[in-house]
Amino acid sequence: MAAPTLHENPSASVIRSLLQHTHELSIYSHAMPYALKAEVIELNLGNGRMVLEVEYAGSDIERYLTSDGLSFDLEALKGPHAVERETYSLSNVAVKLLKADSTLYRLECQLPESVFVHENRGAVRIPFILGMHARVNIEVYLHELNVPGRLRNLSIGGCMVDIDLADSIAIGVGQAIPGITLSFPNGENFFTEGNIRHIRPFGHHGYAAVGIQFTNISTTKSEALFHYVNESEREAAYRTGTNDKMMYHSPLFIPSTKEKSIQHREAQESEKRSHQSPMERGVMDVSHQLQIGLMYMKTRQFFPAELFYDCVDTLRYLVEQDRKTFLFALALLRDEPDWVRHVVQVTGQLIDMLVARDPHSPGVRGAALGALLHTMGKPLLISEQLPSLKVNMTPAQKDILSGHVHQLLDKLHELNWTPSPICRDVIENANERLDGSGYPAGKRGEQLSETVRLVSVIKAINKLLHARNGVPPRAPIDAYRKVHEAGAAYDKTVLVEYIQIYGLYPIGSLAKFSGGFLAWVMDINGKGMPSQVHVVKNLRFPDTNISSVITQGDLSQIGKLEGIVNPADYGVKVLKH
């Protein structure tokens, strides 16, 4: 019988606790555009030795290992529905690289003896681990834009916060921020000004890590900050068992009644989002990758062509794998930022229509990449004058936004990336109209390619089907009528083709039936009528949500189809299932 381990390496103990759940370990380097996924194949709790295995086909894996060592994020999904996210990040870990096969590498790591990291300035950085948490509010632009997040580590010099990837578009390295508020579970708050030191993707579930340096710290604030850092250190020591004298939680981390209520509400929301199909996860992953690509363009001055092409290839693979399930998953992007939702849905439908026309066409990939990139100039324009793409915009802000095509082309030139002719055609001309009423160049008729004519119809319909600038969404038939009535702006034959493919009751729209039922359309038959629906509400019992999939033979049970309705009018949210 093996002798018990008398001493456990604290870092190894934290890692072991996370490895017991669904997890992913990502190796990252600021010198490399992508994180590498790695597997833990050996973990010695006694001496802190950890061995990772990595598949990598490139010839420059050494670039992931800096002179200071290896950096990685470990992300675990805990709880009964695997939605409670916990992380642990380590940097500058001593490592030895061994090549096991042509593309397989072993990384032998020596984990640090303490979970507390001593920084260059002599400060100690406290990781928020094993369930420790505090909320963060970053005021990006004074009185204009606030971004929520979670505290991941803390020192007297600054902190690392993890935020939604969607919120990262407004944040840049070197940016001064007018305020950052740390809110601890017991209700205590700490506020100061700050400066963004770094930003990078964090894990694989749609988050970014933001490093913030505290600035303009008064003596009073400095004393308060010392208190919060000391209490955080005490809590981490208690949770890891590294100090036998720590017998109780720090008062700072005992949740107040208000915090418990917030946690309960968040748990319910997370549970609703936990039942994603593989197709939904695939589409969601593309939306995350798109935002990561934007982050690289903004903060690293690097154009990640491989990443964007991978998005296009993934969308095509999903279309060809199961077209109707893919179209339904596209519609479930309603909770993503509008620019991301619009880009992914338009690109997905463009691939769908181009493949239907000619599955062997060599231009599909380039056209789809153009559609994917076309709108990216908009988030690149985020500034104090245009703090968000979510708000109802003023005329001046709309004017700024109309320059998004030039903004993107200038950025691509700056990053030394040249799009293919078909890709550039879509980027430049997707907003042009046959009658010259489009922008930025007011091109007309024969100046616009067949591909651009198709993209412009898909884009126009997608915009009309979703709320924009306070204007409610239109039903599909009304959207089609609006495009048809736009005179000579759009190609009528393309509009007819679109209607024939997607019908008056498109997959992913919310249908109302005479029995008082609301249901998402999951499939349509050859006549364009719903043949499978996901019933989510009975309006006779408006406070109760239901979930039942019904196929064509049983549709009569919920009454006659009355039409397509706006989910917001009935308080219906997309439930990931």
Coordinates of C-alpha atoms in Angstrom, one line a residue:
M1 CA 0.0 0.0 0.0
A2 CA 1.4 3.4 -1.0
A3 CA 2.3 5.8 1.7
P4 CA 0.0 8.9 2.0
T5 CA 1.3 12.1 0.6
L6 CA 2.4 14.2 3.7
H7 CA 2.7 17.4 1.7
E8 CA 0.6 18.4 -1.3
N9 CA 1.8 21.0 -3.7
P10 CA -1.0 23.7 -3.5
S11 CA -1.0 24.5 -7.2
A12 CA -1.3 20.8 -8.0
S13 CA -4.2 20.5 -5.5
V14 CA -6.1 23.3 -7.2
I15 CA -5.5 21.8 -10.6
R16 CA -6.6 18.3 -9.4
S17 CA -9.9 19.8 -8.1
L18 CA -10.7 21.3 -11.5
L19 CA -9.7 18.2 -13.5
Q20 CA -12.5 16.2 -11.8
H21 CA -15.0 18.2 -13.8
T22 CA -15.5 18.9 -17.5
H23 CA -12.4 20.9 -18.3
E24 CA -10.1 22.4 -20.9
L25 CA -6.5 23.5 -20.5
S26 CA -5.2 26.1 -22.9
I27 CA -1.6 27.1 -23.4
Y28 CA -1.1 30.7 -24.5
S29 CA 1.6 33.1 -25.4
H30 CA 1.4 36.7 -26.3
A31 CA 3.7 36.0 -29.2
M32 CA 1.3 33.5 -30.8
P33 CA -2.2 34.2 -32.2
Y34 CA -3.9 31.0 -31.0
A35 CA -4.1 29.1 -27.7
L36 CA -3.2 25.4 -27.9
K37 CA -5.4 22.8 -26.2
A38 CA -3.5 20.4 -24.0
E39 CA -4.2 17.3 -21.9
V40 CA -2.9 16.6 -18.4
I41 CA -1.5 13.1 -18.6
E42 CA 0.3 13.2 -15.2
L43 CA 0.0 15.2 -12.0
N44 CA 2.0 14.5 -8.9
L45 CA 0.4 16.1 -5.9
G46 CA 3.6 15.6 -3.8
N47 CA 6.3 17.2 -5.9
G48 CA 4.1 19.4 -8.2
R49 CA 5.3 17.7 -11.4
M50 CA 2.7 18.0 -14.2
V51 CA 3.0 16.5 -17.7
L52 CA 1.0 17.9 -20.5
E53 CA 0.4 16.4 -24.0
V54 CA -0.1 18.7 -27.0
E55 CA -0.9 18.0 -30.6
Y56 CA 0.7 20.7 -32.8
A57 CA 1.5 20.4 -36.5
G58 CA 3.5 23.7 -36.7
S59 CA 7.2 24.0 -36.5
D60 CA 7.4 26.8 -34.0
I61 CA 5.9 25.3 -30.8
E62 CA 8.9 26.8 -28.9
R63 CA 7.3 30.2 -29.3
Y64 CA 4.7 29.1 -26.8
L65 CA 7.5 28.8 -24.2
T66 CA 9.0 32.1 -23.2
S67 CA 12.3 32.6 -21.4
D68 CA 10.2 32.8 -18.2
G69 CA 8.3 29.5 -18.9
L70 CA 4.8 28.3 -19.8
S71 CA 1.5 30.1 -19.4
F72 CA -1.9 28.4 -19.3
D73 CA -5.5 28.7 -18.4
L74 CA -7.5 25.8 -16.9
E75 CA -11.3 26.2 -17.3
A76 CA -13.7 23.8 -15.6
L77 CA -17.5 23.6 -15.8
K78 CA -19.0 22.5 -12.5
G79 CA -22.4 21.9 -10.9
P80 CA -25.3 19.6 -11.7
H81 CA -25.7 21.2 -15.2
A82 CA -22.0 21.8 -15.8
V83 CA -22.5 25.6 -16.2
E84 CA -20.8 26.9 -13.1
R85 CA -17.5 28.1 -14.6
E86 CA -14.3 28.1 -12.5
T87 CA -10.8 29.0 -13.7
Y88 CA -7.1 28.8 -12.7
S89 CA -4.4 30.6 -14.6
L90 CA -0.6 30.2 -14.2
S91 CA 2.2 32.0 -15.9
N92 CA 5.9 31.5 -16.1
V93 CA 5.8 27.8 -15.1
A94 CA 9.2 26.0 -15.4
V95 CA 8.9 23.6 -18.3
K96 CA 10.8 21.1 -20.4
L97 CA 9.7 20.4 -24.0
L98 CA 10.0 16.8 -25.4
K99 CA 8.9 15.7 -28.8
A100 CA 7.1 12.4 -28.6
D101 CA 6.0 12.0 -32.3
S102 CA 5.9 14.0 -35.5
T103 CA 3.1 16.3 -34.1
L104 CA 2.9 15.1 -30.5
Y105 CA 4.7 17.0 -27.7
R106 CA 5.2 16.4 -24.0
L107 CA 5.6 19.4 -21.7
E108 CA 7.1 18.5 -18.3
C109 CA 6.1 21.3 -15.9
Q110 CA 7.2 22.1 -12.4
L111 CA 4.3 23.8 -10.6
P112 CA 5.1 26.6 -8.1
E113 CA 5.1 25.8 -4.4
S114 CA 2.6 28.5 -3.7
V115 CA -0.7 29.6 -5.3
F116 CA 0.4 33.2 -4.5
V117 CA 2.5 34.8 -7.2
H118 CA 5.2 37.3 -6.3
E119 CA 5.2 40.1 -8.9
N120 CA 8.2 42.2 -10.1
R121 CA 7.1 45.1 -8.0
G122 CA 7.3 43.0 -4.8
A123 CA 3.5 42.7 -4.6
V124 CA 1.7 39.4 -4.2
R125 CA -1.0 38.4 -6.7
I126 CA -3.9 36.4 -5.2
P127 CA -5.7 34.0 -7.5
F128 CA -9.5 33.7 -7.1
I129 CA -9.7 29.9 -6.9
L130 CA -11.9 27.1 -5.6
G131 CA -15.1 29.0 -5.7
M132 CA -13.8 32.4 -4.6
H133 CA -15.4 35.2 -6.6
A134 CA -16.1 38.9 -6.7
R135 CA -18.0 41.0 -9.2
V136 CA -16.4 43.7 -11.2
N137 CA -17.9 46.7 -13.1
I138 CA -15.6 48.5 -15.6
E139 CA -16.6 52.0 -16.6
V140 CA -15.1 52.1 -20.0
Y141 CA -16.4 55.6 -21.0
L142 CA -17.6 58.0 -18.3
H143 CA -21.4 57.8 -17.9
E144 CA -21.6 56.0 -21.3
L145 CA -20.5 52.4 -21.1
N146 CA -20.1 49.9 -18.3
V147 CA -18.9 46.3 -18.7
P148 CA -19.5 43.7 -16.0
G149 CA -17.0 40.9 -15.2
R150 CA -15.6 38.5 -12.6
L151 CA -12.4 39.0 -10.6
R152 CA -9.8 36.3 -11.4
N153 CA -6.8 37.7 -9.4
L154 CA -6.0 40.7 -7.3
S155 CA -2.9 42.5 -6.0
I156 CA -2.2 46.0 -4.7
G157 CA -1.1 47.0 -8.2
G158 CA -4.1 45.8 -10.2
C159 CA -6.2 42.8 -11.1
M160 CA -7.3 40.5 -13.8
V161 CA -11.0 40.4 -14.8
D162 CA -12.8 38.0 -17.1
I163 CA -15.6 39.6 -19.2
D164 CA -17.8 38.4 -22.0
L165 CA -16.0 38.3 -25.3
A166 CA -18.9 40.5 -26.7
D167 CA -17.9 43.3 -24.3
S168 CA -14.3 43.3 -25.3
I169 CA -14.8 45.3 -28.5
A170 CA -14.7 48.6 -26.5
I171 CA -11.5 47.9 -24.6
G172 CA -8.0 48.5 -25.9
V173 CA -4.5 48.0 -24.5
G174 CA -3.2 51.3 -22.9
Q175 CA -6.7 52.7 -22.5
A176 CA -7.4 54.7 -19.4
I177 CA -10.6 53.8 -17.7
P178 CA -12.5 56.3 -15.5
G179 CA -13.6 53.7 -13.0
I180 CA -13.4 50.1 -11.9
T181 CA -15.5 48.8 -9.0
L182 CA -14.8 45.5 -7.2
S183 CA -17.9 44.1 -5.3
F184 CA -17.2 41.4 -2.8
P185 CA -19.8 38.8 -1.7
N186 CA -20.5 40.4 1.6
G187 CA -21.5 43.7 -0.1
E188 CA -18.3 45.7 0.4
N189 CA -17.0 47.7 -2.6
F190 CA -13.7 49.1 -3.8
F191 CA -13.6 51.8 -6.5
T192 CA -10.6 53.4 -8.3
E193 CA -9.4 54.5 -11.7
G194 CA -7.4 52.2 -13.9
N195 CA -5.5 51.4 -17.1
I196 CA -5.8 48.5 -19.4
R197 CA -2.5 46.6 -19.5
H198 CA -3.4 43.6 -21.6
I199 CA -6.4 41.7 -23.1
R200 CA -6.6 38.2 -24.5
P201 CA -9.1 35.4 -25.2
F202 CA -9.8 33.3 -22.1
G203 CA -10.7 29.7 -22.5
H204 CA -13.3 28.3 -24.9
H205 CA -16.7 29.5 -23.7
G206 CA -16.8 33.1 -24.9
Y207 CA -14.7 35.1 -22.4
A208 CA -11.8 37.5 -22.5
A209 CA -9.2 38.2 -19.8
V210 CA -8.4 41.8 -19.1
G211 CA -5.4 43.0 -17.0
I212 CA -6.0 46.3 -15.3
Q213 CA -3.5 48.4 -13.4
F214 CA -5.0 50.6 -10.6
T215 CA -4.2 54.3 -10.9
N216 CA -4.6 57.4 -8.8
I217 CA -4.7 55.5 -5.5
S218 CA -5.1 57.8 -2.5
T219 CA -3.8 56.9 0.9
T220 CA -7.3 55.9 2.1
K221 CA -7.9 53.8 -1.0
S222 CA -4.5 52.2 -0.6
E223 CA -5.3 51.1 3.0
A224 CA -8.7 49.7 1.8
L225 CA -6.9 47.8 -1.0
F226 CA -4.4 46.3 1.4
H227 CA -7.3 45.1 3.5
Y228 CA -9.0 43.5 0.5
V229 CA -5.8 41.9 -0.8
N230 CA -5.0 40.5 2.7
E231 CA -8.5 39.1 3.2
S232 CA -8.4 37.5 -0.3
E233 CA -5.0 35.9 0.6
R234 CA -6.5 34.6 3.8
E235 CA -9.5 33.2 1.9
A236 CA -7.3 31.5 -0.7
A237 CA -5.2 30.0 2.1
Y238 CA -8.3 28.7 3.9
R239 CA -9.7 27.1 0.7
T240 CA -6.4 25.5 -0.3
G241 CA -5.6 24.4 3.2
T242 CA -2.1 25.9 3.0
N243 CA -2.4 27.5 6.4
D244 CA -3.7 25.4 9.3
K245 CA -4.5 28.6 11.3
M246 CA -7.1 29.6 8.9
M247 CA -10.2 28.0 10.3
Y248 CA -13.0 30.1 8.8
H249 CA -14.0 32.0 5.7
S250 CA -12.9 35.6 5.5
P251 CA -16.0 37.8 6.3
L252 CA -15.4 39.4 2.9
F253 CA -16.5 36.2 1.1
I254 CA -19.6 35.3 3.1
P255 CA -22.4 36.2 0.7
S256 CA -25.0 38.7 1.7
T257 CA -28.7 38.1 1.2
K258 CA -28.6 40.2 -2.0
E259 CA -25.6 38.2 -3.3
K260 CA -27.4 34.9 -2.6
S261 CA -30.4 36.2 -4.6
I262 CA -28.2 37.2 -7.5
Q263 CA -26.4 33.8 -7.5
H264 CA -29.7 32.0 -7.5
R265 CA -31.0 34.0 -10.5
E266 CA -27.8 33.4 -12.4
A267 CA -27.9 29.7 -11.7
Q268 CA -31.4 29.5 -13.2
E269 CA -30.4 31.5 -16.3
S270 CA -27.3 29.2 -16.7
E271 CA -29.4 26.1 -16.4
K272 CA -31.6 27.3 -19.3
R273 CA -28.5 27.8 -21.4
S274 CA -26.9 24.5 -20.6
H275 CA -28.7 22.2 -23.0
Q276 CA -27.0 23.1 -26.3
S277 CA -27.0 20.6 -29.2
P278 CA -23.7 20.0 -31.0
M279 CA -25.0 22.1 -33.9
E280 CA -25.8 25.0 -31.6
R281 CA -22.3 24.7 -30.0
G282 CA -20.8 24.7 -33.5
V283 CA -22.5 27.9 -34.5
M284 CA -21.8 29.5 -31.1
D285 CA -18.1 28.6 -31.4
V286 CA -18.0 30.4 -34.8
S287 CA -19.5 33.5 -33.2
H288 CA -16.8 33.4 -30.4
Q289 CA -14.0 32.8 -32.9
L290 CA -15.2 35.8 -34.9
Q291 CA -14.9 38.0 -31.9
I292 CA -11.5 36.6 -31.0
G293 CA -10.3 37.4 -34.5
L294 CA -11.5 41.0 -34.0
M295 CA -9.6 41.2 -30.7
Y296 CA -6.4 40.1 -32.5
M297 CA -6.9 42.8 -35.1
K298 CA -7.4 45.5 -32.5
T299 CA -4.9 44.6 -29.8
R300 CA -2.2 42.6 -31.5
Q301 CA -2.1 44.3 -34.9
F302 CA -2.4 40.9 -36.5
F303 CA -4.8 39.5 -39.1
P304 CA -5.7 35.9 -38.2
A305 CA -6.6 34.7 -41.7
E306 CA -6.4 31.0 -40.6
L307 CA -9.0 31.6 -37.8
F308 CA -11.4 33.4 -40.1
Y309 CA -11.1 30.8 -42.9
D310 CA -11.7 28.1 -40.2
C311 CA -15.0 30.0 -39.3
V312 CA -16.1 29.8 -43.0
D313 CA -15.1 26.1 -43.3
T314 CA -17.0 25.3 -40.1
L315 CA -20.2 27.0 -41.3
R316 CA -20.0 25.1 -44.6
Y317 CA -19.4 21.8 -42.8
L318 CA -22.4 22.4 -40.6
V319 CA -24.6 23.3 -43.6
E320 CA -23.6 20.1 -45.4
Q321 CA -23.9 18.0 -42.3
D322 CA -27.6 18.8 -41.5
R323 CA -28.9 21.8 -43.3
K324 CA -32.2 22.3 -41.4
T325 CA -30.8 21.8 -38.0
F326 CA -28.1 24.3 -38.9
L327 CA -30.7 26.9 -40.0
F328 CA -32.5 26.4 -36.6
A329 CA -29.2 26.8 -34.7
L330 CA -28.4 30.0 -36.7
A331 CA -31.7 31.5 -35.4
L332 CA -30.7 30.7 -31.8
L333 CA -28.0 33.4 -32.0
R334 CA -30.5 36.0 -30.9
D335 CA -28.7 36.6 -27.6
E336 CA -25.4 37.4 -29.3
P337 CA -24.3 41.0 -30.0
D338 CA -26.3 42.3 -33.0
W339 CA -23.2 42.7 -35.3
V340 CA -22.1 39.1 -34.5
R341 CA -25.6 37.6 -35.0
H342 CA -26.0 39.5 -38.3
V343 CA -22.6 38.4 -39.6
V344 CA -22.9 34.7 -38.7
Q345 CA -26.5 34.5 -40.0
V346 CA -25.9 36.3 -43.3
T347 CA -22.7 34.2 -43.9
G348 CA -24.5 31.0 -43.0
Q349 CA -27.4 31.7 -45.4
L350 CA -25.0 32.9 -48.1
I351 CA -23.1 29.6 -47.9
D352 CA -26.4 27.7 -47.9
M353 CA -27.6 29.4 -51.1
L354 CA -24.3 29.3 -52.9
V355 CA -23.9 25.6 -52.2
A356 CA -27.5 25.0 -53.3
R357 CA -26.7 26.8 -56.6
D358 CA -23.4 24.9 -57.2
P359 CA -21.7 22.8 -54.5
H360 CA -18.5 22.8 -56.6
S361 CA -18.2 26.5 -57.1
P362 CA -14.6 27.7 -56.3
G363 CA -15.9 31.1 -55.2
V364 CA -17.9 30.0 -52.1
R365 CA -15.1 30.3 -49.6
G366 CA -13.9 33.7 -50.7
A367 CA -17.5 35.1 -50.9
A368 CA -18.3 33.8 -47.4
L369 CA -15.1 35.2 -46.0
G370 CA -16.1 38.6 -47.5
A371 CA -19.5 38.4 -45.8
L372 CA -17.9 37.4 -42.5
L373 CA -15.5 40.4 -42.6
H374 CA -17.8 43.0 -44.2
T375 CA -19.4 44.2 -41.0
M376 CA -16.3 44.0 -38.8
G377 CA -15.5 47.7 -39.5
K378 CA -18.4 48.6 -37.2
P379 CA -16.9 47.3 -33.9
L380 CA -13.5 48.7 -35.1
L381 CA -15.2 52.2 -34.9
I382 CA -16.1 51.9 -31.2
S383 CA -14.9 55.0 -29.4
E384 CA -16.0 57.7 -27.0
Q385 CA -18.1 59.2 -29.8
L386 CA -19.6 55.8 -30.6
P387 CA -19.4 53.9 -27.3
S388 CA -21.6 51.0 -28.3
L389 CA -23.3 49.4 -31.2
K390 CA -26.3 48.5 -29.0
V391 CA -27.8 52.0 -28.5
N392 CA -30.3 53.9 -30.5
M393 CA -27.9 56.0 -32.5
T394 CA -27.9 59.8 -33.0
P395 CA -27.5 61.0 -36.6
A396 CA -23.9 61.9 -35.9
Q397 CA -23.2 58.3 -34.7
K398 CA -25.0 56.8 -37.7
D399 CA -22.7 59.0 -39.9
I400 CA -19.6 57.6 -38.1
L401 CA -20.9 54.1 -38.6
S402 CA -21.5 54.6 -42.4
G403 CA -17.7 54.7 -42.7
H404 CA -17.3 51.1 -41.6
V405 CA -16.3 49.7 -45.0
H406 CA -13.4 52.1 -45.4
Q407 CA -12.5 51.5 -41.7
L408 CA -12.1 47.8 -42.4
L409 CA -10.2 48.2 -45.7
D410 CA -7.8 50.6 -44.0
K411 CA -7.3 48.1 -41.2
L412 CA -6.6 45.2 -43.6
H413 CA -4.1 47.4 -45.4
E414 CA -2.5 48.4 -42.1
L415 CA -2.2 44.7 -41.2
N416 CA -0.8 43.8 -44.6
W417 CA -3.5 41.4 -45.6
T418 CA -4.9 41.4 -49.1
P419 CA -8.3 39.8 -49.7
S420 CA -8.9 37.7 -52.8
P421 CA -10.9 39.5 -55.6
I422 CA -14.2 37.9 -54.7
C423 CA -13.7 38.5 -51.0
R424 CA -12.9 42.2 -51.6
D425 CA -15.9 42.5 -53.9
V426 CA -18.2 41.4 -51.1
I427 CA -16.4 43.6 -48.4
E428 CA -16.6 46.7 -50.6
N429 CA -20.0 46.3 -52.2
A430 CA -22.4 44.4 -49.9
N431 CA -24.1 47.7 -49.0
E432 CA -24.4 48.9 -52.6
R433 CA -27.8 48.9 -54.4
L434 CA -28.7 48.3 -58.1
D435 CA -30.3 51.8 -58.3
G436 CA -27.3 53.6 -56.8
S437 CA -28.9 54.3 -53.4
G438 CA -26.4 52.2 -51.5
Y439 CA -23.0 53.2 -49.9
P440 CA -20.1 53.9 -49.8
A441 CA -19.7 54.5 -53.5
G442 CA -23.2 54.6 -54.9
K443 CA -22.5 52.0 -57.5
R444 CA -25.3 50.9 -59.9
G445 CA -26.6 48.0 -62.0
E446 CA -23.9 46.2 -64.0
Q447 CA -21.2 47.4 -61.6
L448 CA -22.5 44.9 -59.0
S449 CA -21.6 41.2 -59.4
E450 CA -24.0 38.3 -59.0
T451 CA -22.5 37.5 -55.7
V452 CA -23.0 41.0 -54.3
R453 CA -26.7 41.0 -55.6
L454 CA -27.2 37.8 -53.5
V455 CA -25.5 39.1 -50.4
S456 CA -27.4 42.4 -50.5
V457 CA -30.8 40.7 -50.5
I458 CA -29.8 38.3 -47.6
K459 CA -28.5 41.3 -45.6
A460 CA -31.5 43.4 -46.2
I461 CA -34.0 40.7 -45.2
N462 CA -31.9 39.8 -42.1
K463 CA -31.9 43.4 -41.0
L464 CA -35.7 43.7 -41.4
L465 CA -36.3 40.4 -39.4
H466 CA -34.6 41.8 -36.3
A467 CA -35.1 44.9 -34.2
R468 CA -32.8 47.8 -35.1
N469 CA -32.5 51.3 -33.6
G470 CA -35.8 51.0 -31.8
V471 CA -37.7 49.7 -34.9
P472 CA -39.4 46.4 -34.1
P473 CA -38.7 43.3 -36.3
R474 CA -41.0 42.6 -39.3
A475 CA -42.7 39.2 -40.0
P476 CA -41.0 37.4 -42.9
I477 CA -43.8 38.2 -45.4
D478 CA -43.6 41.9 -44.5
A479 CA -39.8 41.9 -44.9
Y480 CA -40.1 40.3 -48.3
R481 CA -42.7 42.9 -49.3
K482 CA -40.4 45.7 -48.1
V483 CA -37.5 44.5 -50.2
H484 CA -39.8 44.0 -53.2
E485 CA -41.2 47.5 -52.8
A486 CA -37.7 49.1 -52.7
G487 CA -38.0 49.6 -56.5
A488 CA -35.0 48.7 -58.4
A489 CA -32.6 48.6 -55.4
Y490 CA -32.5 44.8 -55.2
D491 CA -32.5 42.0 -57.7
K492 CA -36.0 40.6 -57.9
T493 CA -35.0 37.2 -59.2
V494 CA -32.7 36.8 -56.1
L495 CA -35.6 37.8 -53.8
V496 CA -37.8 35.1 -55.4
E497 CA -35.1 32.5 -55.1
Y498 CA -34.7 33.5 -51.3
I499 CA -38.5 33.1 -50.7
Q500 CA -38.6 29.8 -52.5
I501 CA -35.8 28.4 -50.3
Y502 CA -36.8 29.8 -46.9
G503 CA -40.5 30.3 -47.3
L504 CA -43.0 32.5 -45.5
Y505 CA -42.4 30.6 -42.2
P506 CA -38.7 30.3 -42.1
I507 CA -36.9 27.7 -39.8
G508 CA -36.1 29.5 -36.5
S509 CA -39.0 31.9 -36.5
L510 CA -41.7 32.0 -33.7
A511 CA -45.1 30.9 -35.0
K512 CA -48.5 31.6 -33.3
F513 CA -51.2 29.0 -33.5
S514 CA -55.0 29.5 -32.9
G515 CA -55.0 27.3 -29.8
G516 CA -53.0 30.0 -28.1
F517 CA -49.6 28.2 -28.5
L518 CA -46.3 29.8 -29.5
A519 CA -43.7 27.5 -31.1
W520 CA -40.3 27.8 -32.8
V521 CA -40.4 26.5 -36.4
M522 CA -37.8 23.6 -36.6
D523 CA -38.6 22.3 -40.1
I524 CA -40.8 23.1 -43.1
N525 CA -42.3 20.8 -45.7
G526 CA -42.1 21.1 -49.5
K527 CA -44.9 23.6 -49.5
G528 CA -43.1 25.9 -47.0
M529 CA -45.4 25.1 -44.1
P530 CA -44.1 24.1 -40.6
S531 CA -43.7 20.4 -40.3
Q532 CA -42.0 20.3 -36.9
V533 CA -42.1 22.9 -34.1
H534 CA -40.8 23.4 -30.6
V535 CA -43.8 24.6 -28.4
V536 CA -42.6 27.0 -25.7
K537 CA -45.7 28.8 -24.4
N538 CA -49.4 28.4 -24.0
L539 CA -50.8 32.0 -23.9
R540 CA -53.7 30.8 -21.6
F541 CA -51.0 30.2 -19.0
P542 CA -48.6 33.1 -19.8
D543 CA -46.4 32.7 -16.7
T544 CA -45.6 29.0 -17.5
N545 CA -42.9 28.0 -20.0
I546 CA -43.3 24.6 -21.7
S547 CA -41.0 22.6 -24.0
S548 CA -42.5 20.1 -26.4
V549 CA -41.4 19.1 -29.9
I550 CA -44.4 18.3 -32.2
T551 CA -44.2 16.9 -35.7
Q552 CA -46.6 17.3 -38.6
G553 CA -49.1 14.6 -37.6
D554 CA -49.8 16.2 -34.3
L555 CA -49.8 19.9 -35.3
S556 CA -53.6 20.0 -35.4
Q557 CA -53.5 19.7 -31.6
I558 CA -52.2 23.3 -31.2
G559 CA -54.6 24.8 -33.7
K560 CA -54.2 26.5 -37.1
L561 CA -51.1 28.5 -37.9
E562 CA -51.9 32.2 -37.6
G563 CA -48.5 33.7 -38.5
I564 CA -45.0 34.6 -37.4
V565 CA -44.7 36.9 -34.3
N566 CA -42.0 38.8 -32.5
P567 CA -40.7 36.8 -29.5
A568 CA -40.2 40.1 -27.5
D569 CA -43.9 40.8 -27.7
Y570 CA -44.6 37.7 -25.6
G571 CA -41.6 37.7 -23.4
V572 CA -40.2 34.6 -25.1
K573 CA -36.5 34.1 -25.0
V574 CA -34.5 31.5 -26.9
L575 CA -34.0 28.5 -24.6
K576 CA -30.9 26.6 -25.6
H577 CA -32.0 22.9 -25.6

